[in-house]
Short mmCIF file of C-alpha atoms in Angstrom, two decimals:
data_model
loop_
_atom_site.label_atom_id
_atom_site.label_comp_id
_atom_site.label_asym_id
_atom_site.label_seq_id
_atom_site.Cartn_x
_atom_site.Cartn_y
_atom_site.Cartn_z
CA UNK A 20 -53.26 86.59 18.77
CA UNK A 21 -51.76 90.03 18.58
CA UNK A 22 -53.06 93.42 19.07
CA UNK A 23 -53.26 95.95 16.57
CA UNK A 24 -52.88 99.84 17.54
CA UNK A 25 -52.75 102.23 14.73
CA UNK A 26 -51.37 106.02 15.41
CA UNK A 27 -52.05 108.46 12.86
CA UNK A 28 -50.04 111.31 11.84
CA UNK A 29 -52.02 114.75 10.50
CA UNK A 30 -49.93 116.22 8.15
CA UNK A 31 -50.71 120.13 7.22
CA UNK A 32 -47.91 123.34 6.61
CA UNK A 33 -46.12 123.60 9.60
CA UNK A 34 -47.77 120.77 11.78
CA UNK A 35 -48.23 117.61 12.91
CA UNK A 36 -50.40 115.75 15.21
CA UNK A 37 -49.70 112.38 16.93
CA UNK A 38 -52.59 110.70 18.72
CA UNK A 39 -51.45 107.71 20.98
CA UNK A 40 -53.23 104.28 21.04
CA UNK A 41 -52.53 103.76 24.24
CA UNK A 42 -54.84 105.49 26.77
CA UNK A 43 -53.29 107.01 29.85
CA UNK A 44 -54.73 108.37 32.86
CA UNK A 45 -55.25 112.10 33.22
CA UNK A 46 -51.98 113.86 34.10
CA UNK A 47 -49.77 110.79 34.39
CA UNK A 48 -48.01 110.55 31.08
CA UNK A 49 -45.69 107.97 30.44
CA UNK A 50 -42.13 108.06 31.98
CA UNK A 51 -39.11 106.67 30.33
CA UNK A 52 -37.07 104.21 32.30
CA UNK A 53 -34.23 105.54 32.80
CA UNK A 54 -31.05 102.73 32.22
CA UNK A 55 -28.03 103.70 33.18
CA UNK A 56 -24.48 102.25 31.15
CA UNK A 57 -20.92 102.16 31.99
CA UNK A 58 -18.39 104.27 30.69
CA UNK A 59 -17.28 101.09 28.77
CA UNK A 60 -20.84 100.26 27.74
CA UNK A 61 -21.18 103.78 26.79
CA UNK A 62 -18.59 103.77 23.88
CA UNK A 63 -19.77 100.34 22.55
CA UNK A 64 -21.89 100.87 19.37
CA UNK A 65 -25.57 99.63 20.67
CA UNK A 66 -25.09 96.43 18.64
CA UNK A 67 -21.79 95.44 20.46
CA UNK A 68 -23.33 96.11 23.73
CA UNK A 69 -26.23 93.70 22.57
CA UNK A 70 -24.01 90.52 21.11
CA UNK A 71 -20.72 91.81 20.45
CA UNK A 72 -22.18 91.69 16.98
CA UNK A 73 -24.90 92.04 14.55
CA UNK A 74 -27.06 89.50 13.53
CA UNK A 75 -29.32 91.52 11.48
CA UNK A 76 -26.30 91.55 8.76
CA UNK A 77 -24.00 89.13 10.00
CA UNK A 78 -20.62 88.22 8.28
CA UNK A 79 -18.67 85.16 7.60
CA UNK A 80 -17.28 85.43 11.24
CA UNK A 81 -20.17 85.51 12.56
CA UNK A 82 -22.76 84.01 11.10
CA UNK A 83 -22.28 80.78 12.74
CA UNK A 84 -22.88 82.29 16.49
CA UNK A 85 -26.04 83.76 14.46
CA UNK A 86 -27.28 80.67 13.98
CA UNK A 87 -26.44 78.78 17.07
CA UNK A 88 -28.29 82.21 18.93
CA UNK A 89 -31.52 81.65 16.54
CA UNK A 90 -31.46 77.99 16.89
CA UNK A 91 -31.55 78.22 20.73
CA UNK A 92 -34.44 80.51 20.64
CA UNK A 93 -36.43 78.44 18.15
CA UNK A 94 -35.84 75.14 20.36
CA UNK A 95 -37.28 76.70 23.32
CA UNK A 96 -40.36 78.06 21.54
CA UNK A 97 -44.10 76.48 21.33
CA UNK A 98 -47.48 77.43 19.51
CA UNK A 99 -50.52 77.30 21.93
CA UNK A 100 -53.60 77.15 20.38
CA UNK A 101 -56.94 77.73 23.07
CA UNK A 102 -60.46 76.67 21.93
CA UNK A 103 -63.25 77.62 23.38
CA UNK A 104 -66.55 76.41 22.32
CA UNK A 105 -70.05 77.95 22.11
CA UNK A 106 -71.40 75.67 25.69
CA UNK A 107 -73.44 73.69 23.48
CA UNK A 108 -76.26 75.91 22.88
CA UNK A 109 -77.50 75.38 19.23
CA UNK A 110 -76.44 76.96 16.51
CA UNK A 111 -78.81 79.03 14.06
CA UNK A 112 -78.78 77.08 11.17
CA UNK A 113 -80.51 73.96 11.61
CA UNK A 114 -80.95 74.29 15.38
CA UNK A 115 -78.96 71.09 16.36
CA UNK A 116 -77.36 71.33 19.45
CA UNK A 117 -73.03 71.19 18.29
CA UNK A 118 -70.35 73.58 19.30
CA UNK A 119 -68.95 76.89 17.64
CA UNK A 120 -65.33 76.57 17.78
CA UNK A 121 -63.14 79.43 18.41
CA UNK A 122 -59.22 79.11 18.03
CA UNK A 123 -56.75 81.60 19.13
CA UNK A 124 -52.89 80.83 18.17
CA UNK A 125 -49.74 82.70 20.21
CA UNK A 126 -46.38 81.22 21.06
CA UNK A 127 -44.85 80.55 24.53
CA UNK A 128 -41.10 80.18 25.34
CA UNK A 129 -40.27 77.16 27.98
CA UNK A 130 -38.25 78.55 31.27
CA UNK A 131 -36.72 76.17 33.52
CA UNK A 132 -38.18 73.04 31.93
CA UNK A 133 -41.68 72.95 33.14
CA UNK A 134 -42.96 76.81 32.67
CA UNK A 135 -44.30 78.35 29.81
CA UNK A 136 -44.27 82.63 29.36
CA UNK A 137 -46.86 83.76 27.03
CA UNK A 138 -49.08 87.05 27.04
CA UNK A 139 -51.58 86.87 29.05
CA UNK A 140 -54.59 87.98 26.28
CA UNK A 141 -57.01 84.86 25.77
CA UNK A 142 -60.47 85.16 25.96
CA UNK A 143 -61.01 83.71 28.77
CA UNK A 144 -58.34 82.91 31.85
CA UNK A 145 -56.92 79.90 31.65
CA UNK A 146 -57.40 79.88 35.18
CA UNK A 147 -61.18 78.75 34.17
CA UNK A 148 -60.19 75.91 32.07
CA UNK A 149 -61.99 72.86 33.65
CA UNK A 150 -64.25 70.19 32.61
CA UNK A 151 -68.36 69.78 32.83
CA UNK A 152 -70.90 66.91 32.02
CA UNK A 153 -70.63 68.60 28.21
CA UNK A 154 -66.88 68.10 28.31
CA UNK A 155 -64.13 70.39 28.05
CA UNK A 156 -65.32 73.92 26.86
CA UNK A 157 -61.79 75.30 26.67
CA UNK A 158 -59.16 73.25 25.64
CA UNK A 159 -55.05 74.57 25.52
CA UNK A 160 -53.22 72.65 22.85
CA UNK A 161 -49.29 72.74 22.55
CA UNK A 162 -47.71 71.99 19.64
CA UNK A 163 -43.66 72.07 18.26
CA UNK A 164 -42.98 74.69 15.94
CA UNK A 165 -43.21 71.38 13.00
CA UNK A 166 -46.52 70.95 14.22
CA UNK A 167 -46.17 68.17 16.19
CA UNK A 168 -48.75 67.82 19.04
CA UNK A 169 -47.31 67.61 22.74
CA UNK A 170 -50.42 67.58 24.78
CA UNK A 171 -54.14 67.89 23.14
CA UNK A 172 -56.90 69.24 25.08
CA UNK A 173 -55.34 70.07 28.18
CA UNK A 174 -57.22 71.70 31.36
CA UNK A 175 -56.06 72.79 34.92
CA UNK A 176 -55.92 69.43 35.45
CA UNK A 177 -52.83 69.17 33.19
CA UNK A 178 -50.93 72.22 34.56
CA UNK A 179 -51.81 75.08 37.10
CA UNK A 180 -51.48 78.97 36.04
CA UNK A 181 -48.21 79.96 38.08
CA UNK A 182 -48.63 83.65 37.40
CA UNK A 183 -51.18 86.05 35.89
CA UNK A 184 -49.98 89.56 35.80
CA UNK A 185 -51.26 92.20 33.36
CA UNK A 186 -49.95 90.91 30.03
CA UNK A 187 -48.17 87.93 31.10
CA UNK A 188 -49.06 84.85 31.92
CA UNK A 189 -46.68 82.10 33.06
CA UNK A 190 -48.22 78.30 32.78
CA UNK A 191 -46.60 75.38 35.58
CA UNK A 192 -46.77 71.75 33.42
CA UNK A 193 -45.53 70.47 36.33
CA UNK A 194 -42.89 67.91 36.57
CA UNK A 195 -45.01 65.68 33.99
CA UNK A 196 -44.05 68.48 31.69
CA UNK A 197 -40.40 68.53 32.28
CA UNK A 198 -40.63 64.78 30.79
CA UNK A 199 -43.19 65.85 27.39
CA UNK A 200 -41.30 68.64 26.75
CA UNK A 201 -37.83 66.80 26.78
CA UNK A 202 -39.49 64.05 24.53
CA UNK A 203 -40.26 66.63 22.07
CA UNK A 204 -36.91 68.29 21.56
CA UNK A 205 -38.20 71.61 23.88
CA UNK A 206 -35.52 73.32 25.66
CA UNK A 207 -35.60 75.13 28.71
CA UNK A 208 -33.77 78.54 28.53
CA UNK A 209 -32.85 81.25 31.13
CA UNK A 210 -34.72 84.14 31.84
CA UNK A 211 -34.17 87.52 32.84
CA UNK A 212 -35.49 90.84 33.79
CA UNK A 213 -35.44 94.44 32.76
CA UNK A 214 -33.56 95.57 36.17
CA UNK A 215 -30.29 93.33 34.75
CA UNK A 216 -29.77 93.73 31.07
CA UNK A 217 -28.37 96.95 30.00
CA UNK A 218 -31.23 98.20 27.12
CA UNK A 219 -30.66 101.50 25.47
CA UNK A 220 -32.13 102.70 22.14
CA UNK A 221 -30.56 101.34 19.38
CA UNK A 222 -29.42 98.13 21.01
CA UNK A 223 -30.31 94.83 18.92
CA UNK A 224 -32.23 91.99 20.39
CA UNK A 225 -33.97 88.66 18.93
CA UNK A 226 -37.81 88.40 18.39
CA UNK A 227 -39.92 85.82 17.63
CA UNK A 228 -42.30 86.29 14.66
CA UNK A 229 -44.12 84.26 12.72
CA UNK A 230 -46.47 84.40 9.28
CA UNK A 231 -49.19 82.29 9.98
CA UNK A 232 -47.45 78.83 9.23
CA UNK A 233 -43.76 79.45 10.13
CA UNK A 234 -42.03 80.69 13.23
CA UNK A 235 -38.50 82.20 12.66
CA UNK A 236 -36.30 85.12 14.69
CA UNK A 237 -36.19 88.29 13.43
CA UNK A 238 -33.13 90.72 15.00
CA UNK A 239 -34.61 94.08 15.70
CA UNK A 240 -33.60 97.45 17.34
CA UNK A 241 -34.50 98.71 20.67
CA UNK A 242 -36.45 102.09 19.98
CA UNK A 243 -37.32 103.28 23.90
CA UNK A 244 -38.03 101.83 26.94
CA UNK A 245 -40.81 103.16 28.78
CA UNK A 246 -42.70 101.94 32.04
CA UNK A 247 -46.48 102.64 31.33
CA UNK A 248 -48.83 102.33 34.83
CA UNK A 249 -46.07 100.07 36.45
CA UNK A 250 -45.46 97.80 33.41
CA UNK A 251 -41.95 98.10 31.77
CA UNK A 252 -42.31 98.24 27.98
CA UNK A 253 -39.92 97.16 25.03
CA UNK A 254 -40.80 99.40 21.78
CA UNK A 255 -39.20 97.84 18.93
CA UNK A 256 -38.47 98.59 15.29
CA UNK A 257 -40.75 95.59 13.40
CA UNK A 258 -43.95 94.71 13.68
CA UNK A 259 -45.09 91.32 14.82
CA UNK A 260 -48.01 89.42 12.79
CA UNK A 261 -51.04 88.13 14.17
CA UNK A 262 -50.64 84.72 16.43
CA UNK A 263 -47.09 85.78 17.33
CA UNK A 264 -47.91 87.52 20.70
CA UNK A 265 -46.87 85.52 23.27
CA UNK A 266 -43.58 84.54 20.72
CA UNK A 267 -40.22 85.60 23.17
CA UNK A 268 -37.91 88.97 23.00
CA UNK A 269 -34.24 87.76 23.93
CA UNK A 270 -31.16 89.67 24.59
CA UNK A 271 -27.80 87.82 24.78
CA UNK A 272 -29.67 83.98 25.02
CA UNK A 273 -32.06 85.17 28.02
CA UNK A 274 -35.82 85.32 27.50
CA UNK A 275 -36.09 88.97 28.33
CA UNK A 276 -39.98 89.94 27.77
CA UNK A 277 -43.29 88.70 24.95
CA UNK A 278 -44.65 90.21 22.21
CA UNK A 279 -47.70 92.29 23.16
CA UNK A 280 -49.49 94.16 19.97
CA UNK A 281 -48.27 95.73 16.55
CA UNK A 282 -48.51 99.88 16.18
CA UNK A 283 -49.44 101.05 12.39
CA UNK A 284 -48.47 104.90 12.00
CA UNK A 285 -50.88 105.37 8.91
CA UNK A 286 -51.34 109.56 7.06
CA UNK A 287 -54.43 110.48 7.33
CA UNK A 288 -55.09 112.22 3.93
CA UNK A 289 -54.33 108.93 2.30
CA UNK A 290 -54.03 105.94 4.91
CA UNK A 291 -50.54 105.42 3.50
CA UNK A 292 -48.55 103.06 6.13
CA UNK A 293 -45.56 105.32 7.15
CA UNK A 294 -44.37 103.02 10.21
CA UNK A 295 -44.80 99.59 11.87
CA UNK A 296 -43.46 98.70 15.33
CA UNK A 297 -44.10 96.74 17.93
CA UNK A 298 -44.46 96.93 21.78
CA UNK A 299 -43.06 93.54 23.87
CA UNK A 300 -43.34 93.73 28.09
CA UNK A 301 -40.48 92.95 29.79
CA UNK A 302 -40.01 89.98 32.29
CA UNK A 303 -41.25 90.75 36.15
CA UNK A 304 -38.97 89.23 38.51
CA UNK A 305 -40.49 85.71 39.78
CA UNK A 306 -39.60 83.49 42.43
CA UNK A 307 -39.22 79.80 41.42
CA UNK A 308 -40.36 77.22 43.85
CA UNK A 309 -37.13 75.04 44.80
#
């Protein structure tokens, strides 16, 4: 699942209007992080300081370290799909008693071997996941990005929610999972936090997007970084479709934050589209248990 936020633009002789999506308490406006680069850094074109190279265009040279980049993302990257059913109450038609499924889709990356990252936006917390004399009313599936299913129905019996903070959510498969996802070809990559990579406007990192059937990486620009009520936020250039939130935003191989929601700028004399973007939140620092 990802959020939609649409901003529109009032266009008249002489002015323009921009209302925000995103509401902020009274008097407490934004603030940009501020990220601070070396002199060296500082006469690096942003995409050098990313890679050392671009991978939105790459060339003959380096379209092979492209790949191998892309390739490492896409290994370490799962669907999720929750369902959550209607408690078997009985529904309207014919007043049998059956369930009302509900699906929601996102991707998760896998962190040292057992831990997924996703955003933390179902429904319902996982946290509440847990059987009853009806069965399972919520149900986390994981599948490969070929569709192949690793675990089917799974509850907090099958893995414990290691971290909930406000739009991230980090999942523990235990060392059971360390063994599935290995079976299934799932690599484990690093991960790292805001405080340690070097981010500046303009920079070019990898993000995971999908269409509704296919997962792939797209390489996008860094447009700001801003911290919004003590959440560090990664505004980037493309949009990101519905059932990628959750998918991973990486900078130099290291799982860096997930995709949150897509922002539409739209006119409002004619709802014309003028911009897409889309906001990803940036890795908290965790402690791993030993």
């Amino acid at each position: 699942m990802i959020f939609t936020c649409i901003w529109v633009f009032l266009f008249t002789v002489g002015c323009q209007t921009q209302v925000s999506p995103t509401a902020q308490p009274e008097n407490t406006p934004a603030k940009p992080l501020q990220l601070k680069l070396s002199h060296a850094d500082a006469e690096t074109p942003p995409e050098e300081q990313a890679l050392g190279y671009s991978c939105a265009a790459p060339n003959q040279a380096t379209a092979a370290a492209c790949q191998a980049e892309t390739e490492k993302i896409l290994n370490a990257t799962v669907r999720i799909k929750l369902e959550y059913g209607s408690g078997g109450k009985p529904i309207p038609s014919d007043q049998t008693t059956s369930y009302e499924i509900t699906q929601v889709t996102s991707h998760a990356t896998l962190v040292n071997k057992r831990y997924l990252v996703t955003h933390n936006h179902f429904p319902i917390s996982p946290r509440l996941m847990k059987e009853n004399a009806a069965g399972l009313e919520l149900r986390l599936s994981l599948y490969t990005l070929n569709n192949d299913l690793i675990l089917r129905g799974a509850s907090t019996r099958n893995f414990d929610v290691f971290v909930e903070f406000p739009e991230t959510l980090v999942l523990d498969f235990r060392e059971s999972g360390e063994v599935l996802f290995k079976a299934f070809g799932v690599q484990s990559v690093s991960m790292g936090t805001i405080e340690h990579v070097p981010l500046s406007p303009g920079m070019e990192v990898a993000q995971v997007n999908w269409d509704g059937v296919t997962t792939w990486v797209e390489w996008v620009r860094v447009e700001e970084v801003i911290e919004e009520q003590g959440i560090t936020l990664i505004v980037l250039n493309q949009g990101v479709q519905k059932g990628g939130s959750g998918g991973g935003v990486f900078w130099h191989g290291l799982h860096i934050g997930n995709n949150w929601k897509t922002c539409e700028v739209r006119a409002v004399l004619d709802s014309q589209p003028i911009r897409m973007f889309s906001i990803a939140v940036s890795n908290a620092e965790l402690v791993w248990p030993p």
